[in-house]
Amino acid sequence: MLRIAIQSKGRLNEESLSLLQNIGIEVDAPKRKLLSKSQTFPIEALYLRDDDIPNVVQGGTATLGIVGLNEIEECGSDVNVLCRLGFGTCRLSLAIPKGEDYDGPAWFNGRRIATSYPNILRKYLESKNIDAKVEVITGSVEIAPAVGIADAIFDIVSSGSTLIANGLREVETVFESEAVLIANKHISPEDQVLIDDLLFRIDSETVSRGKKYLMMNLPNASLDEAIKILPAMRSPTVMPLATGDWCSLHSVIDAADLWTKVRQLKAIGAEGILVMDVDKIIL
Ligand code: ATP
Ligand code: MG
């Protein structure tokens, strides 16, 4: 039986649980219990604060964990990162009051920087030969310059709107992060079989995320053009229609490209375009 540590509440909780659900693993939400055994896969979820996940996996209390790469880097935990999961995307950046002139990292010499990530920050400052004072605070880092605790901050940024709302300007990106699946370094052969199955399922989930299945009718004369527009996994599927010089064309595309591709396909005579969600792609 595997045990996977998951954030009990917070930014990674919902997407961690929906990832498990999408790969056929149902577990009860953390509201009910700290430990929840799945009825559909030999795994149980252990709900924890995200700060505790790297060490719990390193110590072996949980075999696996889902946590931000930033937490692993900060804790310096000795775990294996099995795969990136494509959510919880953010960065750790240095930000300064927006009115300040900024001439590069040397600006931070002699300044006080507030952060909840002192280890990543110190490593960065050392690498740039900067002598700054690191002020560790655990929450609301973004208000530190306004209340006089620090001259600058080092914090998590995603859209940047929190910085703007607090009169701050992002000046250096230090670390790029996303949620990852981590594992203890000592895995039994039986657990490894289960982990390989999980990784296979996560792989197909990651590949199919954000994909659309397209079907359309197309004049045969436009086929070469359409194949250039729709590269697909190998090449699009082409089937003749019962009447006329027309075919039916099927392909998988990135959802982000949908409207651009549809416009290009309409321009070469495509008709009756059907767009469908893709549940799974098994490569
Ligand atoms: P906990 O109570 O579990 O300690 P927390 O308050 O420390 O929670 P959250 O704010 O829930 O942490 O963030 C958890 C993780 O989500 C972060 O470590 C980071 O990897 C990622 N994350 C944080 N902020 C963002 C954001 N704005 N956008 C995307 N991902 C983020
Ligand atoms: Mg935390």
Short mmCIF file of C-alpha atoms and ligand atoms in Angstrom, two decimals:
data_model
loop_
_atom_site.label_atom_id
_atom_site.label_comp_id
_atom_site.label_asym_id
_atom_site.label_seq_id
_atom_site.Cartn_x
_atom_site.Cartn_y
_atom_site.Cartn_z
CA MET A 1 0.00 0.00 0.00
CA LEU A 2 1.39 3.40 -1.02
CA ARG A 3 0.89 6.52 1.06
CA ILE A 4 0.84 9.91 -0.67
CA ALA A 5 1.19 13.20 1.23
CA ILE A 6 -1.10 15.94 -0.09
CA GLN A 7 -1.60 19.53 1.05
CA SER A 8 -4.64 19.51 3.37
CA LYS A 9 -5.84 22.95 2.28
CA GLY A 10 -4.37 25.71 0.19
CA ARG A 11 -3.42 26.27 -3.40
CA LEU A 12 -2.30 22.74 -4.25
CA ASN A 13 -5.06 20.79 -2.52
CA GLU A 14 -7.82 20.94 -5.11
CA GLU A 15 -5.64 20.27 -8.14
CA SER A 16 -3.78 17.43 -6.38
CA LEU A 17 -7.10 15.72 -5.66
CA SER A 18 -8.47 16.30 -9.14
CA LEU A 19 -5.25 14.88 -10.65
CA LEU A 20 -5.77 11.71 -8.60
CA GLN A 21 -9.42 11.58 -9.59
CA ASN A 22 -8.57 12.00 -13.28
CA ILE A 23 -6.25 8.98 -13.13
CA GLY A 24 -8.90 6.80 -11.50
CA ILE A 25 -7.94 7.25 -7.83
CA GLU A 26 -10.78 8.35 -5.58
CA VAL A 27 -9.94 9.50 -2.04
CA ASP A 28 -12.10 11.33 0.49
CA ALA A 29 -11.48 15.07 0.80
CA PRO A 30 -9.42 16.16 3.86
CA LYS A 31 -12.46 17.69 5.61
CA ARG A 32 -13.37 14.28 6.91
CA LYS A 33 -10.05 12.62 7.83
CA LEU A 34 -6.29 13.08 8.05
CA LEU A 35 -5.78 9.71 6.32
CA SER A 36 -8.03 8.49 3.55
CA LYS A 37 -7.72 5.11 1.87
CA SER A 38 -8.69 4.84 -1.79
CA GLN A 39 -11.22 2.19 -2.78
CA THR A 40 -9.95 2.18 -6.38
CA PHE A 41 -6.11 1.88 -6.00
CA PRO A 42 -3.82 0.56 -3.24
CA ILE A 43 -2.97 4.03 -1.94
CA GLU A 44 -3.94 6.25 0.98
CA ALA A 45 -3.76 10.03 1.13
CA LEU A 46 -2.14 11.72 4.14
CA TYR A 47 -3.22 15.36 4.44
CA LEU A 48 -0.57 17.79 5.73
CA ARG A 49 0.62 21.39 5.55
CA ASP A 50 2.78 21.78 2.46
CA ASP A 51 5.87 22.73 4.53
CA ASP A 52 5.84 19.27 6.14
CA ILE A 53 5.50 17.21 2.95
CA PRO A 54 9.17 17.07 1.80
CA ASN A 55 10.43 15.85 5.19
CA VAL A 56 7.62 13.36 5.69
CA VAL A 57 8.50 11.82 2.32
CA GLN A 58 12.23 11.93 3.03
CA GLY A 59 11.65 10.15 6.36
CA GLY A 60 9.44 7.50 4.74
CA THR A 61 6.19 8.19 6.66
CA ALA A 62 4.75 8.76 3.18
CA THR A 63 6.18 7.05 0.10
CA LEU A 64 5.03 9.83 -2.24
CA GLY A 65 4.06 13.47 -2.02
CA ILE A 66 2.67 16.29 -4.12
CA VAL A 67 4.31 19.62 -3.32
CA GLY A 68 5.75 22.75 -4.92
CA LEU A 69 9.34 22.51 -6.15
CA ASN A 70 9.97 25.70 -4.12
CA GLU A 71 9.29 23.83 -0.85
CA ILE A 72 11.73 21.04 -1.75
CA GLU A 73 14.41 23.54 -2.66
CA GLU A 74 13.80 25.51 0.55
CA CYS A 75 13.83 22.42 2.82
CA GLY A 76 16.81 20.92 0.95
CA SER A 77 15.11 17.54 1.26
CA ASP A 78 16.74 14.42 -0.06
CA VAL A 79 13.88 12.99 -2.15
CA ASN A 80 13.44 11.95 -5.76
CA VAL A 81 11.40 14.27 -8.00
CA LEU A 82 9.48 11.82 -10.22
CA CYS A 83 7.63 14.24 -12.49
CA ARG A 84 6.38 17.77 -12.91
CA LEU A 85 2.62 18.06 -12.69
CA GLY A 86 1.84 21.25 -14.65
CA PHE A 87 -0.10 23.10 -11.93
CA GLY A 88 0.86 25.38 -9.03
CA THR A 89 3.06 27.25 -11.48
CA CYS A 90 4.70 30.26 -9.85
CA ARG A 91 8.11 31.90 -9.35
CA LEU A 92 10.13 33.24 -6.45
CA SER A 93 11.14 36.80 -7.18
CA LEU A 94 12.77 39.82 -5.64
CA ALA A 95 10.59 42.94 -5.59
CA ILE A 96 11.29 46.51 -4.51
CA PRO A 97 9.12 49.61 -3.93
CA LYS A 98 8.03 50.83 -7.36
CA GLY A 99 9.50 54.33 -7.01
CA GLU A 100 13.08 53.06 -6.51
CA ASP A 101 15.69 53.26 -9.28
CA TYR A 102 16.99 49.76 -9.94
CA ASP A 103 20.37 49.11 -11.53
CA GLY A 104 20.73 45.33 -11.10
CA PRO A 105 21.19 42.89 -8.18
CA ALA A 106 23.87 45.10 -6.56
CA TRP A 107 20.95 47.34 -5.49
CA PHE A 108 20.32 44.81 -2.67
CA ASN A 109 23.74 45.37 -1.03
CA GLY A 110 23.20 46.60 2.52
CA ARG A 111 19.39 46.30 2.24
CA ARG A 112 16.92 44.25 4.29
CA ILE A 113 14.88 41.64 2.39
CA ALA A 114 11.77 40.05 3.94
CA THR A 115 10.97 36.47 2.95
CA SER A 116 9.53 33.09 3.95
CA TYR A 117 12.19 31.42 1.77
CA PRO A 118 15.49 32.33 3.50
CA ASN A 119 17.50 29.36 2.20
CA ILE A 120 16.75 29.92 -1.50
CA LEU A 121 17.32 33.65 -1.04
CA ARG A 122 20.65 33.23 0.78
CA LYS A 123 21.89 30.87 -1.93
CA TYR A 124 20.99 33.44 -4.59
CA LEU A 125 22.61 36.33 -2.70
CA GLU A 126 25.79 34.30 -2.23
CA SER A 127 25.90 33.40 -5.93
CA LYS A 128 25.70 37.12 -6.79
CA ASN A 129 28.11 38.18 -4.02
CA ILE A 130 25.49 40.40 -2.41
CA ASP A 131 25.62 41.31 1.27
CA ALA A 132 21.99 41.85 2.34
CA LYS A 133 20.11 41.20 5.58
CA VAL A 134 17.49 38.45 5.34
CA GLU A 135 14.42 39.08 7.52
CA VAL A 136 12.41 35.88 7.93
CA ILE A 137 8.64 36.36 8.20
CA THR A 138 6.10 33.62 7.65
CA GLY A 139 3.11 35.48 6.18
CA SER A 140 2.06 38.70 4.44
CA VAL A 141 5.60 39.29 3.19
CA GLU A 142 4.32 41.78 0.64
CA ILE A 143 3.45 44.38 3.31
CA ALA A 144 6.95 44.35 4.85
CA PRO A 145 8.36 47.38 2.96
CA ALA A 146 5.24 49.51 3.64
CA VAL A 147 5.43 48.86 7.40
CA GLY A 148 9.20 49.38 7.56
CA ILE A 149 10.26 45.77 8.32
CA ALA A 150 12.32 45.57 5.13
CA ASP A 151 13.46 47.48 2.04
CA ALA A 152 12.49 44.73 -0.39
CA ILE A 153 10.83 41.31 -0.48
CA PHE A 154 11.56 37.88 -1.89
CA ASP A 155 8.28 36.03 -2.38
CA ILE A 156 6.06 33.85 -4.55
CA VAL A 157 4.65 35.59 -7.62
CA SER A 158 2.21 34.25 -10.18
CA SER A 159 0.24 37.02 -11.91
CA GLY A 160 2.09 39.83 -10.11
CA SER A 161 -1.16 41.54 -9.06
CA THR A 162 -0.37 41.24 -5.30
CA LEU A 163 2.92 43.07 -5.88
CA ILE A 164 1.21 45.85 -7.83
CA ALA A 165 -1.49 46.18 -5.16
CA ASN A 166 1.27 46.73 -2.58
CA GLY A 167 3.22 49.26 -4.63
CA LEU A 168 6.03 46.82 -5.46
CA ARG A 169 7.93 46.04 -8.66
CA GLU A 170 9.35 42.60 -9.54
CA VAL A 171 13.02 43.04 -10.46
CA GLU A 172 14.64 39.57 -10.40
CA THR A 173 13.16 36.10 -10.95
CA VAL A 174 15.21 33.68 -8.87
CA PHE A 175 13.39 30.35 -8.98
CA GLU A 176 10.66 28.86 -11.24
CA SER A 177 8.32 26.42 -9.52
CA GLU A 178 5.41 24.08 -10.13
CA ALA A 179 3.82 21.16 -8.30
CA VAL A 180 5.83 17.93 -8.55
CA LEU A 181 5.41 14.32 -7.51
CA ILE A 182 8.16 13.31 -5.10
CA ALA A 183 9.16 9.91 -3.71
CA ASN A 184 11.20 8.51 -0.87
CA LYS A 185 14.63 7.34 -2.03
CA HIS A 186 14.15 3.76 -0.81
CA ILE A 187 11.24 2.09 -2.57
CA SER A 188 10.35 -1.59 -2.18
CA PRO A 189 9.95 -3.62 -5.40
CA GLU A 190 6.18 -4.00 -4.73
CA ASP A 191 5.75 -0.24 -4.26
CA GLN A 192 7.82 0.41 -7.41
CA VAL A 193 5.30 -1.58 -9.48
CA LEU A 194 2.48 0.62 -8.15
CA ILE A 195 4.49 3.81 -8.71
CA ASP A 196 5.23 2.81 -12.32
CA ASP A 197 1.48 2.33 -12.87
CA LEU A 198 0.79 5.77 -11.33
CA LEU A 199 3.44 7.44 -13.50
CA PHE A 200 1.99 5.83 -16.62
CA ARG A 201 -1.45 7.20 -15.74
CA ILE A 202 -0.10 10.67 -14.88
CA ASP A 203 1.76 10.74 -18.18
CA SER A 204 -1.40 10.16 -20.19
CA GLU A 205 -3.26 12.70 -18.05
CA THR A 206 -0.55 15.31 -18.67
CA VAL A 207 -0.46 14.62 -22.42
CA SER A 208 -4.25 14.92 -22.78
CA ARG A 209 -4.59 18.07 -20.66
CA GLY A 210 -5.64 21.05 -22.78
CA LYS A 211 -6.22 19.00 -25.93
CA LYS A 212 -9.24 19.07 -28.28
CA TYR A 213 -10.41 16.51 -30.82
CA LEU A 214 -11.43 18.05 -34.14
CA MET A 215 -13.58 16.45 -36.88
CA MET A 216 -14.56 18.17 -40.11
CA ASN A 217 -15.53 17.70 -43.73
CA LEU A 218 -13.03 18.95 -46.26
CA PRO A 219 -12.73 19.09 -50.07
CA ASN A 220 -10.08 16.55 -51.16
CA ALA A 221 -8.29 19.34 -53.00
CA SER A 222 -7.53 21.06 -49.65
CA LEU A 223 -6.09 17.98 -47.95
CA ASP A 224 -2.39 18.88 -48.31
CA GLU A 225 -3.03 22.33 -46.87
CA ALA A 226 -5.05 20.87 -43.97
CA ILE A 227 -2.26 18.42 -43.07
CA LYS A 228 0.12 21.38 -42.73
CA ILE A 229 -2.34 23.09 -40.37
CA LEU A 230 -3.00 19.93 -38.30
CA PRO A 231 0.23 18.03 -37.54
CA ALA A 232 -1.52 15.65 -35.01
CA MET A 233 0.34 12.83 -33.25
CA ARG A 234 1.45 11.08 -36.43
CA SER A 235 -0.77 12.67 -39.06
CA PRO A 236 -4.50 13.40 -39.19
CA THR A 237 -6.97 10.57 -39.90
CA VAL A 238 -8.57 10.93 -43.34
CA MET A 239 -11.71 9.04 -44.40
CA PRO A 240 -13.57 9.34 -47.71
CA LEU A 241 -17.15 10.61 -47.68
CA ALA A 242 -19.77 8.56 -49.51
CA THR A 243 -20.46 11.30 -52.03
CA GLY A 244 -18.41 13.87 -53.92
CA ASP A 245 -14.77 14.83 -53.75
CA TRP A 246 -14.86 15.34 -50.02
CA CYS A 247 -13.28 13.61 -47.03
CA SER A 248 -13.70 13.55 -43.27
CA LEU A 249 -10.62 14.68 -41.35
CA HIS A 250 -9.94 13.96 -37.64
CA SER A 251 -7.13 15.36 -35.52
CA VAL A 252 -6.04 16.31 -31.99
CA ILE A 253 -4.84 19.86 -31.32
CA ASP A 254 -3.86 22.07 -28.39
CA ALA A 255 -6.93 23.88 -27.04
CA ALA A 256 -4.92 27.11 -27.06
CA ASP A 257 -4.62 26.88 -30.87
CA LEU A 258 -8.29 26.05 -31.45
CA TRP A 259 -9.62 29.32 -32.86
CA THR A 260 -6.54 30.04 -34.98
CA LYS A 261 -6.69 26.57 -36.55
CA VAL A 262 -10.47 26.73 -37.06
CA ARG A 263 -10.09 30.03 -38.92
CA GLN A 264 -7.32 28.56 -41.14
CA LEU A 265 -9.40 25.42 -41.83
CA LYS A 266 -12.53 27.43 -42.71
CA ALA A 267 -10.40 29.45 -45.13
CA ILE A 268 -9.48 26.29 -47.09
CA GLY A 269 -13.09 25.07 -47.27
CA ALA A 270 -13.63 22.99 -44.10
CA GLU A 271 -17.27 22.54 -43.13
CA GLY A 272 -19.22 21.02 -40.24
CA ILE A 273 -16.32 21.30 -37.81
CA LEU A 274 -16.95 19.34 -34.59
CA VAL A 275 -14.84 20.15 -31.52
CA MET A 276 -14.74 17.62 -28.66
CA ASP A 277 -13.00 17.31 -25.31
CA VAL A 278 -10.31 14.64 -25.02
CA ASP A 279 -10.58 12.45 -21.93
CA LYS A 280 -7.34 10.45 -22.20
CA ILE A 281 -4.51 10.02 -24.70
CA ILE A 282 -2.49 6.84 -24.19
CA LEU A 283 0.69 7.11 -26.22
P1 ATP B 1 0.07 25.47 4.17
O1 ATP B 1 -1.00 25.89 5.11
O2 ATP B 1 -0.19 24.10 3.59
O3 ATP B 1 1.46 25.63 4.74
P2 ATP B 1 0.76 27.74 2.49
O4 ATP B 1 -0.01 28.93 2.92
O5 ATP B 1 2.20 27.60 2.92
O6 ATP B 1 -0.08 26.44 2.92
P3 ATP B 1 -0.18 28.00 -0.25
O7 ATP B 1 -0.36 29.48 -0.35
O8 ATP B 1 -1.38 27.15 -0.19
O9 ATP B 1 0.84 27.62 0.93
O10 ATP B 1 0.75 27.56 -1.47
C1 ATP B 1 1.17 26.23 -1.63
C2 ATP B 1 2.09 26.13 -2.83
O11 ATP B 1 1.37 26.53 -4.00
C3 ATP B 1 3.32 27.06 -2.80
O12 ATP B 1 4.40 26.51 -2.08
C4 ATP B 1 3.63 27.18 -4.27
O13 ATP B 1 4.34 26.02 -4.74
C5 ATP B 1 2.24 27.18 -4.89
N1 ATP B 1 1.76 28.56 -5.01
C6 ATP B 1 1.76 29.51 -4.09
N2 ATP B 1 1.24 30.66 -4.53
C7 ATP B 1 0.89 30.44 -5.77
C8 ATP B 1 0.27 31.24 -6.73
N3 ATP B 1 -0.06 32.50 -6.52
N4 ATP B 1 0.02 30.67 -7.91
C9 ATP B 1 0.33 29.39 -8.13
N5 ATP B 1 0.93 28.59 -7.23
C10 ATP B 1 1.21 29.11 -6.07
MG MG B 2 3.14 26.26 3.90
#
